[in-house]
Amino acid sequence: MKTLTSKITFWGTVAAVIVAAGLYSTFLRFTQGLGGVTNLNDAFPWGLWIGFDILCGVGLAAGGFTICAVTHIFNIEKFKPLTRPAILTAFLGYVMVIFALMYDLGRPWAIWHAIIMWNTHSVMFEVAWCVMLYTSVLFLEFSPILLERFRMKKTLRVIRMALIPIMILGILLSTLHQSSLGSLYLIVPNKMHPLWWSMFLPVFFFLSAVSVGFAMVIFESYLSAKAFNHGLKLPLLSQIAGVMSVVLIVNLAAKFIDMAYSGDLPYLLVKGPETYLFYLEMLIGTLIPVAILSVKKYRSDNKWLYVAAVMTVGGFVLNRMNVSVTSLEASSSVAYFPGIYEISITLMLVVLGMLAFRFIVQHFPVFEAHKELPEIIVDAKAFHETELSMQHK
Amino acid sequence: MVALFVVLTFTFFIILDILITKAQKQTHPALSSVYNTPVFDRHSLVVPSEVFLSKGHTWAKVMRDGFVKVGIDGFIAKALGHLFVTHMVPIGTHVKQGDVIMLAWVGRNNLQFRSPVDGVVESVNPELTGTGLKNGYSKQWGVMIRPTNLMDNIRGLKYGQEMTEWMRLEFNRLKEFLGSHTPQVAMAGVTMQDGGTVMEGAVSMINEEGVKDFQNEFLTM
């Protein structure tokens, strides 16, 4: 009894409550239908589940493809220790997205239709195939962790031989998917608020996914450091943060150039909730993180790095929620706010994702793949160069 | 409103996590000063190609005039961080391989460094005493020895490829050592499962007993 109570933690209790509430909400969802558990209606059919679970979920899983691109396309090997946790986060993220989709679909049992009933003119068709293919690819990218654990050396050798093409395919599919989610909203130019609607929404979705991918790698590193007593690879994370800030600036510049060309800048002066939320999104998602990360001292400081990563993630979430909810509320003439069951299911999916991550890390070699031994350089020239650089410091 | 609600919920959990961590008297990685410590990275262990290393982490460099320069290697300099050499063996002393030739302070603990070769102490480097060890090589040599049994001594020292392999093993040993001797969980983590870097000066942060163990495990020959 004593050992049982000693194992009960605050977050464990919170997780148990959230999962219990989520399971009850799940029961209601599949017995009473969407109308019984959500505040959605025909005027406002996409709410929290699409906005957060899908749009944010997919974006927050972008760490997988961004780190893969850095390590396998640009061949920057020093970031390899971050690859496995990022791929695991991405894989679980996509699994959770598929789970969430089952809640939001009116007829979830018909989800397989996209496989054989092709509608090549639909953006949703591309989204469906990207989700299926990229989740499969993520599983293959993740499979070495399983194969190492179960010592299936032959299969592992085969997978490792195919890993580079698999990674490249993953990056390609993820790029398509991140941008195609933006394409979904291209069909509602008259319904979306001009501050968010743009012909370049797919580009903005992709750029913001890249930046939040890096932010998620940093954020997840902190969570892992805390949960599993792992060290922070601060020098690596600091460099990633530098790249992240560049992408954030590019995204911001692209957004404002687009607004200038399309004549939407005057909307920034219109007083209203949309404008305020747009400013907030820019402030916490881009301006403050960029300001922090532009100073090397802060970029190398674990506290400020964490603040910048959290703000970038927060800003990204705000952007996706603004695109999917805020920008459409005025035209729908409906004030949507998610019901308690919607919220509890969303929280449950997040918690399940975190529990799955924890379980896998505890039982599989996620953090042990790249035992980074020091490179012992026995070389007079290299030594003297190092010595000179130390003297200059 | 929904967007704001979602972001505020996210912020609430982040802040709650920090508060709970504080309440549990643990250190959140974002608020730990430990993580600001410089680390051994993959490229920080550069060893000059002309030196021989002893198991006690002292190096020997045979000079053109036949004398042997001796010092403390860079691995130790990194592991101990702020290491101050306090005493050196007097000039003229006959030393055998394994004899103590230098004493150093790390934190409040005394450490002994041993001679990699037999011989007579010809000179000592006065610049080394009282200054912190940076990389341990070159200008930071400690003792100049006129060797008396160099060929036999060199057989027991590490050189070239063997030295590289041995250094790697030492690095891993250090990680294991820190894992079992570090009172601060967060600090031990820096060296463990993720296989990454070892904190520079990590050994100086362990307790007195730990430093003694370090002496026995890493500085004996």
PDB file of N, CA, C and O in Angstrom, chain B residues 88-131:
ATOM      1  N   MET B  88      54.887  21.271  -6.785  1.00  0.00           N
ATOM      2  CA  MET B  88      55.562  20.410  -7.747  1.00  0.00           C
ATOM      3  C   MET B  88      56.803  19.812  -7.097  1.00  0.00           C
ATOM      4  O   MET B  88      57.371  20.385  -6.158  1.00  0.00           O
ATOM      5  N   VAL B  89      57.193  18.691  -7.612  1.00  0.00           N
ATOM      6  CA  VAL B  89      58.328  17.972  -7.048  1.00  0.00           C
ATOM      7  C   VAL B  89      59.595  18.852  -7.144  1.00  0.00           C
ATOM      8  O   VAL B  89      59.797  19.547  -8.141  1.00  0.00           O
ATOM      9  N   PRO B  90      60.440  18.861  -6.107  1.00  0.00           N
ATOM     10  CA  PRO B  90      61.644  19.713  -6.158  1.00  0.00           C
ATOM     11  C   PRO B  90      62.611  19.293  -7.268  1.00  0.00           C
ATOM     12  O   PRO B  90      62.693  18.116  -7.623  1.00  0.00           O
ATOM     13  N   ILE B  91      63.335  20.273  -7.790  1.00  0.00           N
ATOM     14  CA  ILE B  91      64.324  19.999  -8.831  1.00  0.00           C
ATOM     15  C   ILE B  91      65.423  19.106  -8.242  1.00  0.00           C
ATOM     16  O   ILE B  91      65.849  19.291  -7.099  1.00  0.00           O
ATOM     17  N   GLY B  92      65.850  18.145  -9.031  1.00  0.00           N
ATOM     18  CA  GLY B  92      66.905  17.227  -8.589  1.00  0.00           C
ATOM     19  C   GLY B  92      66.375  15.927  -8.015  1.00  0.00           C
ATOM     20  O   GLY B  92      67.142  14.990  -7.781  1.00  0.00           O
ATOM     21  N   THR B  93      65.076  15.853  -7.778  1.00  0.00           N
ATOM     22  CA  THR B  93      64.497  14.628  -7.201  1.00  0.00           C
ATOM     23  C   THR B  93      64.542  13.478  -8.223  1.00  0.00           C
ATOM     24  O   THR B  93      64.265  13.671  -9.394  1.00  0.00           O
ATOM     25  N   HIS B  94      64.911  12.314  -7.742  1.00  0.00           N
ATOM     26  CA  HIS B  94      64.849  11.110  -8.580  1.00  0.00           C
ATOM     27  C   HIS B  94      63.421  10.560  -8.478  1.00  0.00           C
ATOM     28  O   HIS B  94      62.949  10.294  -7.385  1.00  0.00           O
ATOM     29  N   VAL B  95      62.791  10.455  -9.603  1.00  0.00           N
ATOM     30  CA  VAL B  95      61.403   9.940  -9.567  1.00  0.00           C
ATOM     31  C   VAL B  95      61.299   8.654 -10.382  1.00  0.00           C
ATOM     32  O   VAL B  95      62.044   8.451 -11.335  1.00  0.00           O
ATOM     33  N   LYS B  96      60.415   7.808  -9.934  1.00  0.00           N
ATOM     34  CA  LYS B  96      60.114   6.587 -10.682  1.00  0.00           C
ATOM     35  C   LYS B  96      58.735   6.747 -11.321  1.00  0.00           C
ATOM     36  O   LYS B  96      57.930   7.554 -10.871  1.00  0.00           O
ATOM     37  N   GLN B  97      58.513   5.985 -12.366  1.00  0.00           N
ATOM     38  CA  GLN B  97      57.197   5.998 -13.022  1.00  0.00           C
ATOM     39  C   GLN B  97      56.122   5.679 -11.971  1.00  0.00           C
ATOM     40  O   GLN B  97      56.212   4.650 -11.295  1.00  0.00           O
ATOM     41  N   GLY B  98      55.151   6.559 -11.823  1.00  0.00           N
ATOM     42  CA  GLY B  98      54.091   6.334 -10.844  1.00  0.00           C
ATOM     43  C   GLY B  98      54.272   7.139  -9.569  1.00  0.00           C
ATOM     44  O   GLY B  98      53.349   7.214  -8.748  1.00  0.00           O
ATOM     45  N   ASP B  99      55.450   7.762  -9.403  1.00  0.00           N
ATOM     46  CA  ASP B  99      55.650   8.615  -8.225  1.00  0.00           C
ATOM     47  C   ASP B  99      54.891   9.932  -8.384  1.00  0.00           C
ATOM     48  O   ASP B  99      54.770  10.454  -9.498  1.00  0.00           O
ATOM     49  N   VAL B 100      54.454  10.471  -7.252  1.00  0.00           N
ATOM     50  CA  VAL B 100      53.713  11.740  -7.283  1.00  0.00           C
ATOM     51  C   VAL B 100      54.689  12.872  -7.623  1.00  0.00           C
ATOM     52  O   VAL B 100      55.735  13.011  -6.978  1.00  0.00           O
ATOM     53  N   ILE B 101      54.353  13.666  -8.650  1.00  0.00           N
ATOM     54  CA  ILE B 101      55.236  14.784  -9.019  1.00  0.00           C
ATOM     55  C   ILE B 101      54.517  16.138  -8.930  1.00  0.00           C
ATOM     56  O   ILE B 101      55.154  17.184  -8.938  1.00  0.00           O
ATOM     57  N   MET B 102      53.183  16.102  -8.887  1.00  0.00           N
ATOM     58  CA  MET B 102      52.430  17.360  -8.790  1.00  0.00           C
ATOM     59  C   MET B 102      51.225  17.179  -7.870  1.00  0.00           C
ATOM     60  O   MET B 102      50.612  16.109  -7.871  1.00  0.00           O
ATOM     61  N   LEU B 103      50.924  18.235  -7.124  1.00  0.00           N
ATOM     62  CA  LEU B 103      49.704  18.243  -6.315  1.00  0.00           C
ATOM     63  C   LEU B 103      48.817  19.373  -6.821  1.00  0.00           C
ATOM     64  O   LEU B 103      49.314  20.442  -7.209  1.00  0.00           O
ATOM     65  N   ALA B 104      47.530  19.128  -6.815  1.00  0.00           N
ATOM     66  CA  ALA B 104      46.612  20.167  -7.300  1.00  0.00           C
ATOM     67  C   ALA B 104      45.381  20.225  -6.412  1.00  0.00           C
ATOM     68  O   ALA B 104      45.018  19.240  -5.764  1.00  0.00           O
ATOM     69  N   TRP B 105      44.757  21.382  -6.394  1.00  0.00           N
ATOM     70  CA  TRP B 105      43.505  21.559  -5.651  1.00  0.00           C
ATOM     71  C   TRP B 105      42.351  21.647  -6.632  1.00  0.00           C
ATOM     72  O   TRP B 105      42.430  22.354  -7.622  1.00  0.00           O
ATOM     73  N   VAL B 106      41.317  20.926  -6.328  1.00  0.00           N
ATOM     74  CA  VAL B 106      40.071  21.111  -7.071  1.00  0.00           C
ATOM     75  C   VAL B 106      38.975  21.252  -6.026  1.00  0.00           C
ATOM     76  O   VAL B 106      38.782  20.356  -5.203  1.00  0.00           O
ATOM     77  N   GLY B 107      38.331  22.421  -6.025  1.00  0.00           N
ATOM     78  CA  GLY B 107      37.382  22.714  -4.950  1.00  0.00           C
ATOM     79  C   GLY B 107      38.154  22.739  -3.636  1.00  0.00           C
ATOM     80  O   GLY B 107      39.094  23.508  -3.478  1.00  0.00           O
ATOM     81  N   ARG B 108      37.816  21.847  -2.710  1.00  0.00           N
ATOM     82  CA  ARG B 108      38.541  21.779  -1.430  1.00  0.00           C
ATOM     83  C   ARG B 108      39.350  20.491  -1.324  1.00  0.00           C
ATOM     84  O   ARG B 108      39.740  20.072  -0.254  1.00  0.00           O
ATOM     85  N   ASN B 109      39.540  19.853  -2.461  1.00  0.00           N
ATOM     86  CA  ASN B 109      40.170  18.541  -2.423  1.00  0.00           C
ATOM     87  C   ASN B 109      41.529  18.548  -3.095  1.00  0.00           C
ATOM     88  O   ASN B 109      41.751  19.246  -4.080  1.00  0.00           O
ATOM     89  N   ASN B 110      42.395  17.736  -2.529  1.00  0.00           N
ATOM     90  CA  ASN B 110      43.750  17.629  -3.040  1.00  0.00           C
ATOM     91  C   ASN B 110      43.859  16.430  -3.970  1.00  0.00           C
ATOM     92  O   ASN B 110      43.343  15.364  -3.665  1.00  0.00           O
ATOM     93  N   LEU B 111      44.523  16.607  -5.093  1.00  0.00           N
ATOM     94  CA  LEU B 111      44.718  15.496  -6.031  1.00  0.00           C
ATOM     95  C   LEU B 111      46.198  15.347  -6.337  1.00  0.00           C
ATOM     96  O   LEU B 111      46.952  16.321  -6.332  1.00  0.00           O
ATOM     97  N   GLN B 112      46.584  14.105  -6.620  1.00  0.00           N
ATOM     98  CA  GLN B 112      47.997  13.824  -6.897  1.00  0.00           C
ATOM     99  C   GLN B 112      48.152  13.373  -8.352  1.00  0.00           C
ATOM    100  O   GLN B 112      47.352  12.574  -8.842  1.00  0.00           O
ATOM    101  N   PHE B 113      49.193  13.880  -8.978  1.00  0.00           N
ATOM    102  CA  PHE B 113      49.485  13.466 -10.355  1.00  0.00           C
ATOM    103  C   PHE B 113      50.867  12.812 -10.395  1.00  0.00           C
ATOM    104  O   PHE B 113      51.803  13.278  -9.733  1.00  0.00           O
ATOM    105  N   ARG B 114      50.946  11.764 -11.182  1.00  0.00           N
ATOM    106  CA  ARG B 114      52.129  10.897 -11.107  1.00  0.00           C
ATOM    107  C   ARG B 114      52.991  10.964 -12.355  1.00  0.00           C
ATOM    108  O   ARG B 114      52.484  11.241 -13.460  1.00  0.00           O
ATOM    109  N   SER B 115      54.240  10.663 -12.147  1.00  0.00           N
ATOM    110  CA  SER B 115      55.205  10.746 -13.243  1.00  0.00           C
ATOM    111  C   SER B 115      54.998   9.605 -14.240  1.00  0.00           C
ATOM    112  O   SER B 115      54.862   8.447 -13.839  1.00  0.00           O
ATOM    113  N   PRO B 116      55.019   9.919 -15.533  1.00  0.00           N
ATOM    114  CA  PRO B 116      54.877   8.853 -16.523  1.00  0.00           C
ATOM    115  C   PRO B 116      56.211   8.143 -16.813  1.00  0.00           C
ATOM    116  O   PRO B 116      56.216   7.090 -17.443  1.00  0.00           O
ATOM    117  N   VAL B 117      57.316   8.741 -16.356  1.00  0.00           N
ATOM    118  CA  VAL B 117      58.631   8.142 -16.658  1.00  0.00           C
ATOM    119  C   VAL B 117      59.540   8.166 -15.429  1.00  0.00           C
ATOM    120  O   VAL B 117      59.326   8.937 -14.488  1.00  0.00           O
ATOM    121  N   ASP B 118      60.583   7.320 -15.482  1.00  0.00           N
ATOM    122  CA  ASP B 118      61.640   7.364 -14.466  1.00  0.00           C
ATOM    123  C   ASP B 118      62.627   8.469 -14.852  1.00  0.00           C
ATOM    124  O   ASP B 118      62.825   8.728 -16.043  1.00  0.00           O
ATOM    125  N   GLY B 119      63.258   9.066 -13.859  1.00  0.00           N
ATOM    126  CA  GLY B 119      64.281  10.039 -14.196  1.00  0.00           C
ATOM    127  C   GLY B 119      64.552  11.025 -13.084  1.00  0.00           C
ATOM    128  O   GLY B 119      64.118  10.829 -11.936  1.00  0.00           O
ATOM    129  N   VAL B 120      65.289  12.080 -13.454  1.00  0.00           N
ATOM    130  CA  VAL B 120      65.639  13.119 -12.491  1.00  0.00           C
ATOM    131  C   VAL B 120      64.965  14.422 -12.916  1.00  0.00           C
ATOM    132  O   VAL B 120      64.999  14.783 -14.098  1.00  0.00           O
ATOM    133  N   VAL B 121      64.367  15.085 -11.952  1.00  0.00           N
ATOM    134  CA  VAL B 121      63.663  16.337 -12.260  1.00  0.00           C
ATOM    135  C   VAL B 121      64.695  17.431 -12.562  1.00  0.00           C
ATOM    136  O   VAL B 121      65.543  17.743 -11.717  1.00  0.00           O
ATOM    137  N   GLU B 122      64.634  17.956 -13.790  1.00  0.00           N
ATOM    138  CA  GLU B 122      65.598  18.972 -14.213  1.00  0.00           C
ATOM    139  C   GLU B 122      65.081  20.384 -13.950  1.00  0.00           C
ATOM    140  O   GLU B 122      65.825  21.261 -13.561  1.00  0.00           O
ATOM    141  N   SER B 123      63.798  20.567 -14.223  1.00  0.00           N
ATOM    142  CA  SER B 123      63.203  21.894 -13.979  1.00  0.00           C
ATOM    143  C   SER B 123      61.698  21.765 -13.811  1.00  0.00           C
ATOM    144  O   SER B 123      61.118  20.737 -14.161  1.00  0.00           O
ATOM    145  N   VAL B 124      61.083  22.804 -13.276  1.00  0.00           N
ATOM    146  CA  VAL B 124      59.613  22.838 -13.155  1.00  0.00           C
ATOM    147  C   VAL B 124      59.122  24.123 -13.805  1.00  0.00           C
ATOM    148  O   VAL B 124      59.891  25.078 -13.961  1.00  0.00           O
ATOM    149  N   ASN B 125      57.866  24.124 -14.161  1.00  0.00           N
ATOM    150  CA  ASN B 125      57.275  25.288 -14.827  1.00  0.00           C
ATOM    151  C   ASN B 125      56.628  26.194 -13.771  1.00  0.00           C
ATOM    152  O   ASN B 125      55.547  25.876 -13.274  1.00  0.00           O
ATOM    153  N   PRO B 126      57.271  27.303 -13.414  1.00  0.00           N
ATOM    154  CA  PRO B 126      56.713  28.141 -12.333  1.00  0.00           C
ATOM    155  C   PRO B 126      55.382  28.783 -12.721  1.00  0.00           C
ATOM    156  O   PRO B 126      54.583  29.158 -11.869  1.00  0.00           O
ATOM    157  N   GLU B 127      55.143  28.893 -14.030  1.00  0.00           N
ATOM    158  CA  GLU B 127      53.892  29.531 -14.489  1.00  0.00           C
ATOM    159  C   GLU B 127      52.659  28.674 -14.201  1.00  0.00           C
ATOM    160  O   GLU B 127      51.544  29.162 -14.229  1.00  0.00           O
ATOM    161  N   LEU B 128      52.904  27.373 -13.962  1.00  0.00           N
ATOM    162  CA  LEU B 128      51.755  26.476 -13.777  1.00  0.00           C
ATOM    163  C   LEU B 128      51.133  26.607 -12.387  1.00  0.00           C
ATOM    164  O   LEU B 128      49.914  26.527 -12.236  1.00  0.00           O
ATOM    165  N   THR B 129      51.989  26.806 -11.378  1.00  0.00           N
ATOM    166  CA  THR B 129      51.451  26.839 -10.014  1.00  0.00           C
ATOM    167  C   THR B 129      50.600  28.097  -9.801  1.00  0.00           C
ATOM    168  O   THR B 129      51.003  29.196 -10.155  1.00  0.00           O
ATOM    169  N   GLY B 130      49.474  27.882  -9.227  1.00  0.00           N
ATOM    170  CA  GLY B 130      48.600  29.010  -8.892  1.00  0.00           C
ATOM    171  C   GLY B 130      47.718  29.475 -10.036  1.00  0.00           C
ATOM    172  O   GLY B 130      46.854  30.322  -9.856  1.00  0.00           O
ATOM    173  N   THR B 131      47.937  28.916 -11.226  1.00  0.00           N
ATOM    174  CA  THR B 131      47.043  29.301 -12.336  1.00  0.00           C
ATOM    175  C   THR B 131      46.155  28.114 -12.673  1.00  0.00           C
ATOM    176  O   THR B 131      46.562  26.961 -12.556  1.00  0.00           O
TER     177      THR B 131
END
